[in-house]
Structures are given as structure tokens and as C-alpha cells.
Short mmCIF file of C-alpha atoms in Angstrom, two decimals:
data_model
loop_
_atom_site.label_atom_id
_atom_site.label_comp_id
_atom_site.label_asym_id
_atom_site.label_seq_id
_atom_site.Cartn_x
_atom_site.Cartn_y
_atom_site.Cartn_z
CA UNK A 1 -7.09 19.39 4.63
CA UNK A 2 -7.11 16.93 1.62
CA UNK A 3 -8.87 17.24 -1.54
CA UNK A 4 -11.88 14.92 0.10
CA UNK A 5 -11.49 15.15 3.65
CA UNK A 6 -14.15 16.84 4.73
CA UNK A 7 -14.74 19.73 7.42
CA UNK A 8 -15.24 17.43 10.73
CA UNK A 9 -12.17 15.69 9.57
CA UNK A 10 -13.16 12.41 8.27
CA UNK A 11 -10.89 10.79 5.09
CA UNK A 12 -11.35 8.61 2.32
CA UNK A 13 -8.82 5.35 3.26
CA UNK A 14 -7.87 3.10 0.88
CA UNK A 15 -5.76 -0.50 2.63
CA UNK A 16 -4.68 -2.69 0.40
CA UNK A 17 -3.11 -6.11 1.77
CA UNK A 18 -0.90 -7.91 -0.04
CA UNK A 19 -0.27 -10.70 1.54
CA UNK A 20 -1.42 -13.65 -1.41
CA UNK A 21 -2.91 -15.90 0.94
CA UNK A 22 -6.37 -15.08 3.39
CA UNK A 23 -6.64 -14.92 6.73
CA UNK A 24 -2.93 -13.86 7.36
CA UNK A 25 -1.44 -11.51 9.83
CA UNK A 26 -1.38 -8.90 7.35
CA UNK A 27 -4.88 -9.29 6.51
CA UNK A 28 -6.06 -9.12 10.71
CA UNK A 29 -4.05 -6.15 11.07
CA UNK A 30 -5.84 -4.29 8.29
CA UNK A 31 -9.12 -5.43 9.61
CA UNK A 32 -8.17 -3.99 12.43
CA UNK A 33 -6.94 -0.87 10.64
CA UNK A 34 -10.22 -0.56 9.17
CA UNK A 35 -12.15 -0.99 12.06
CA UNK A 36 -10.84 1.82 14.15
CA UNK A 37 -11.08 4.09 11.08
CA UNK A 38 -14.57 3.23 10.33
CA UNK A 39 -15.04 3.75 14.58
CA UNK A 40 -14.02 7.36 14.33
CA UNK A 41 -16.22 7.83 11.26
CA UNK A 42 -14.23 7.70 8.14
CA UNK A 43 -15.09 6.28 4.73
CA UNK A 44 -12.33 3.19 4.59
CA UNK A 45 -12.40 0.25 1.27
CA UNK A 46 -10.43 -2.70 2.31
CA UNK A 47 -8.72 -4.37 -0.70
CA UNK A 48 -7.22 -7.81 -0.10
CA UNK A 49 -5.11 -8.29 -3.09
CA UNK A 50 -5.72 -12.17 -2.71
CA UNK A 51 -9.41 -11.82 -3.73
CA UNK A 52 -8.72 -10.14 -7.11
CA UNK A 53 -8.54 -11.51 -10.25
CA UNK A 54 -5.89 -10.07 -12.41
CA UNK A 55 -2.41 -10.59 -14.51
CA UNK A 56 0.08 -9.30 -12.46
CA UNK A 57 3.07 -9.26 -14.55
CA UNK A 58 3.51 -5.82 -16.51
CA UNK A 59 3.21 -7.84 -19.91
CA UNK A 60 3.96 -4.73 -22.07
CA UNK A 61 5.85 -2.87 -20.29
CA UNK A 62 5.24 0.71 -20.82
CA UNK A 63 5.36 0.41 -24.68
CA UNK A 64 1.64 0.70 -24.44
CA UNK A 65 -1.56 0.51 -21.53
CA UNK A 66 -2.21 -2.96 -20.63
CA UNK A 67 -6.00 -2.95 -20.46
CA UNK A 68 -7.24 -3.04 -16.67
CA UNK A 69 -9.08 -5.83 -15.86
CA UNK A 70 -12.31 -5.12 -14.02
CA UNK A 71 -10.77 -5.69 -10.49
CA UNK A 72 -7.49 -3.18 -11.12
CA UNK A 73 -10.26 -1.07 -12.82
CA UNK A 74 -12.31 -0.60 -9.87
CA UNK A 75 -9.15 -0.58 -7.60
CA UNK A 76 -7.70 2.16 -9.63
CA UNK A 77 -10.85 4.04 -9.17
CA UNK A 78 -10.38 3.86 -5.60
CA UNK A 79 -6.81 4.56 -5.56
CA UNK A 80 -7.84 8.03 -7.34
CA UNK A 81 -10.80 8.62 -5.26
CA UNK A 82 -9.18 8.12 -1.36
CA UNK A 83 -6.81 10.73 0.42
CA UNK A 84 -4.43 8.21 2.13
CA UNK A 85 -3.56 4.74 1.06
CA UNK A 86 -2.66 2.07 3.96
CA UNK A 87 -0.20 -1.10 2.22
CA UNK A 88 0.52 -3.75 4.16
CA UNK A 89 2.22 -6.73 3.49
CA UNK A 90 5.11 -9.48 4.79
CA UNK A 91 8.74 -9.02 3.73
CA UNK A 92 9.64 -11.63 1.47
CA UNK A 93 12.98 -12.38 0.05
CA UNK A 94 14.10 -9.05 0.72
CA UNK A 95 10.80 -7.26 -0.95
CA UNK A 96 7.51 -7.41 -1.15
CA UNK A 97 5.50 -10.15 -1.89
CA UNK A 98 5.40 -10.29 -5.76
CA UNK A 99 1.68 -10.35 -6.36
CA UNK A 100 2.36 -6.29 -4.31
CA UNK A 101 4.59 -5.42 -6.92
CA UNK A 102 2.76 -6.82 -9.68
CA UNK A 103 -0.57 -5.12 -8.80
CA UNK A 104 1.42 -1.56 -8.45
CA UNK A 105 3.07 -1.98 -11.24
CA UNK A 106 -0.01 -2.77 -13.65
CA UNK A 107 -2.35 -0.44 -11.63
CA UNK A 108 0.09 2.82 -12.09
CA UNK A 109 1.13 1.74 -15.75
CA UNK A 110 -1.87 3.66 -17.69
CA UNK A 111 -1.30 6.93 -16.01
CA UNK A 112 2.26 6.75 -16.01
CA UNK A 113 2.14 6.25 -20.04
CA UNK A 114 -0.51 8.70 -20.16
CA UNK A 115 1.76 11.33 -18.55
CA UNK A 116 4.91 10.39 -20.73
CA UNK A 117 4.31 12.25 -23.96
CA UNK A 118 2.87 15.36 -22.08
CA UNK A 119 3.81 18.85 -21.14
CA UNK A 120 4.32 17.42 -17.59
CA UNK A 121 6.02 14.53 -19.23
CA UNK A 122 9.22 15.28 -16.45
CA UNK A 123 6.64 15.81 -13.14
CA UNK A 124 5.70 12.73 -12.45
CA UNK A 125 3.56 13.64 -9.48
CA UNK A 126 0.05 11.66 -9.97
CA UNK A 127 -1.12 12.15 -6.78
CA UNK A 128 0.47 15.01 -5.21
CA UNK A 129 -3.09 15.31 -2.79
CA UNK A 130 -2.31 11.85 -0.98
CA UNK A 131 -0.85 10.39 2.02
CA UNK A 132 0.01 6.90 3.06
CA UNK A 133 1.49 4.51 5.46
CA UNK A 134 3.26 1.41 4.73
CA UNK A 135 2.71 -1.52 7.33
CA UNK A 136 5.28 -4.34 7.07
CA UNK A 137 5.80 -7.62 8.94
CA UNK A 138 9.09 -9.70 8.69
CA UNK A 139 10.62 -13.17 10.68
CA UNK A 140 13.68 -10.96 11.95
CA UNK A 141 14.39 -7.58 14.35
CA UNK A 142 12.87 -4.26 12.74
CA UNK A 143 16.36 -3.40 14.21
CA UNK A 144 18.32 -5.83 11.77
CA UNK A 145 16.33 -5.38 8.66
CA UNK A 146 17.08 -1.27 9.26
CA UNK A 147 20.83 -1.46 9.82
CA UNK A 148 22.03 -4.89 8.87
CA UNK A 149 20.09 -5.11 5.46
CA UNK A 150 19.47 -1.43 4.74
CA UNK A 151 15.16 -1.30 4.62
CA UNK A 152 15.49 -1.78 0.66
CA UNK A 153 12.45 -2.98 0.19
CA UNK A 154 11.14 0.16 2.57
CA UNK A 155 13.09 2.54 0.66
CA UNK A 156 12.48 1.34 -2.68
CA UNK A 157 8.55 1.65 -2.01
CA UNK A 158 8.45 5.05 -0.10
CA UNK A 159 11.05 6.63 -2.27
CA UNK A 160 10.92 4.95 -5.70
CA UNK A 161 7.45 4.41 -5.81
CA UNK A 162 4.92 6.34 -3.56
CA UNK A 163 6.89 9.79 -2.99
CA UNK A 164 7.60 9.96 -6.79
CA UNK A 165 4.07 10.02 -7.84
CA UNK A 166 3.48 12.64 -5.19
CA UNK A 167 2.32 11.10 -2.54
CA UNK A 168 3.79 12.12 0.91
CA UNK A 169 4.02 12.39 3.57
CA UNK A 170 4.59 8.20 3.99
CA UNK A 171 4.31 6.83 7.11
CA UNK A 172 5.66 3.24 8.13
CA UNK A 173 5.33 0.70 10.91
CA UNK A 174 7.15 -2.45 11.16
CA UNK A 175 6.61 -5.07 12.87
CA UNK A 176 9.53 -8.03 13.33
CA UNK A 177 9.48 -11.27 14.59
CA UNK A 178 6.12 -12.20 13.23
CA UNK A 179 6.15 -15.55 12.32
CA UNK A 180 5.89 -17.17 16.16
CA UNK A 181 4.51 -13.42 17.76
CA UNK A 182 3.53 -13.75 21.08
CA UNK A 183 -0.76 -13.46 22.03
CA UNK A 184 0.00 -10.65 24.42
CA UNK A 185 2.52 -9.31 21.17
CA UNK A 186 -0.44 -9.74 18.53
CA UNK A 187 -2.68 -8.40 20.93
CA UNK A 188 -0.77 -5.24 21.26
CA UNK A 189 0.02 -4.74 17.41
CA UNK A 190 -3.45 -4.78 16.74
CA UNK A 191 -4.75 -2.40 19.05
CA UNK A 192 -1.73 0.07 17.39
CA UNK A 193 -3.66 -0.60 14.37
CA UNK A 194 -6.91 0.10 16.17
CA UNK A 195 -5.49 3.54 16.69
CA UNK A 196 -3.64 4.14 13.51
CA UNK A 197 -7.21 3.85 11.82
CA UNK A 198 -9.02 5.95 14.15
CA UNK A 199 -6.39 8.70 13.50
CA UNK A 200 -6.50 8.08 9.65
CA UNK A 201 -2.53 7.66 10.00
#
């Protein structure tokens, strides 16, 4: 059991969408996410990256902490606070969407520094109590972005990012062929979501 889950099982679930633009896909598979979660009782904060205000480009790099504005402030808050972290987003030019990037980048950057010039300055293992699930959507086959193109993007985030602050174990779901999906399609992604949530997965 996770540092907050408590005894009957329910987590702390922090989704973040990062899809720029409201009312995508992205954004009505979260809600959906969030509603089967919140169904089977657990303690969910949707984030929809599109609704915060904040710079997303890592303007100092990590010479020194580029002061969180009060969204990333709050958001980092909850990032600290939940036991598994739900991202989901489209696949854009190979990656994700750059306002995704942006917003990890800048919301990681004052712990990161802050663990640099440390005793623990090699273990860079944040949040080592933490599990999460990456939900992608992309215009071709989940079949051809794994073997033809390699999951970069995928690998790059579970790997590079989220399993070397510690979190893991990182889940993923991808679904292909979005842009023209099918009702009955839709229809059936979402109720996976449904369940994902009310599993906490």
C-alpha cells in the first residue's frame, strides 16, 4: 500500500491532460478516467494543462529554480501529495505536445536542483512512493508507432523521465487511429477509461 492509500484501498490520483486545446479527446478520456475513480471512491484532481497559466519554456535551465508560478505551484503540490499520476496526451511530431514537456520540465526543475548539490546528489529518485500510467492517442496503428517508429516518445517519458525520479511501476495505453475514431470505437475507449479509474490503474 502507498504512502496515502488508505486501508479500504482508496488513492490519491493526480491526471493531468495535456492536450493545449479544451474539449479534446484527451480531455473526455480523462473525464472519464476521473469519473470511474471518483465512482469507486478515490480522491482524483483533474489538471487540464490548457487552463493554466504559466511559462513553459525552462528559461534557466537548471543554473538556478525558476520561481513557480501559482498554477505549477499548486500543481506541484499535488504532484507531491497523490500516489499515482495519470498523463494523457496526443502524439505530436513524434512527442508530446510541447506545452507536456514544458510543464514537466519547469514543474520537476526546483527539486531536481534542490537534489543536485546533496548527499543523494547521484539518486535521483523524487518519488520513489508513486505509480502512473501514461495514456496516449496518435492518427496511426499503436502497431506502427511500436515497431515502425520505435515508441520514442513512450520510452523517453517512462524511462527518461517518470522511472528516473522513482516512480514505477508505469503503466501505458495507446490508443491509434484517433483522429476519425469510430462512435462505437470512442464509445469503447472510454468505458476502458471508466475502468482504469475505478481500479486506480
Amino acid at each position: 500500500m502507498s504512502r496515502n492509500e488508505d486501508c479500504a484501498g482508496r488513492s490519491k490520483i493526480l491526471v493531468v491532460v495535456g492536450h493545449p486545446q479544451r474539449s479534446s479527446l484527451c480531455e473526455a478520456l480523462a473525464q472519464e478516467y476521473v469519473r470511474g475513480a471518483r465512482g469507486a471512491g478515490h480522491d482524483v484532481t483533474l489538471l487540464c494543462l490548457a487552463d493554466l497559466t504559466f511559462d513553459p519554456i525552462l528559461r534557466e535551465g537548471y543554473r538556478r529554480v525558476q520561481e513557480l508560478e501559482p498554477d505549477l505551484d499548486r500543481a506541484a503540490r499535488n504532484l507531491a501529495d497523490c500516489d499515482h499520476l495519470v498523463l494523457v496526451f496526443p502524439l505530436w511530431c513524434g512527442d508530446m505536445p510541447a506545452l507536456m514537456k514544458g510543464f514537466i520540465e519547469r514543474i520537476l526543475q526546483p527539486s531536481l536542483i534542490a537534489r543536485r548539490n546533496t548527499e543523494g546528489a547521484m539518486n535521483w529518485r523524487l518519488f520513489s512512493d508513486k505509480t502512473a500510467h501514461i495514456v496516449m492517442t496518435m492518427g496511426m496503428p499503436v502497431s506502427v508507432y511500436r515497431l515502425w517508429y520505435g515508441a520514442h516518445a513512450l520510452k523517453l517519458l517512462k524511462k527518461n523521465i517518470l522511472q528516473f525520479i522513482g516512480i514505477k511501476p508505469v503503466h501505458e495505453t495507446l490508443f491509434g487511429m484517433a483522429a476519425d475514431v469510430p462512435r462505437e470505437k470512442r464509445e469503447g475507449w472510454l468505458k476502458q477509461m471508466h475502468a482504469l479509474g475505478a481500479q486506480a490503474k
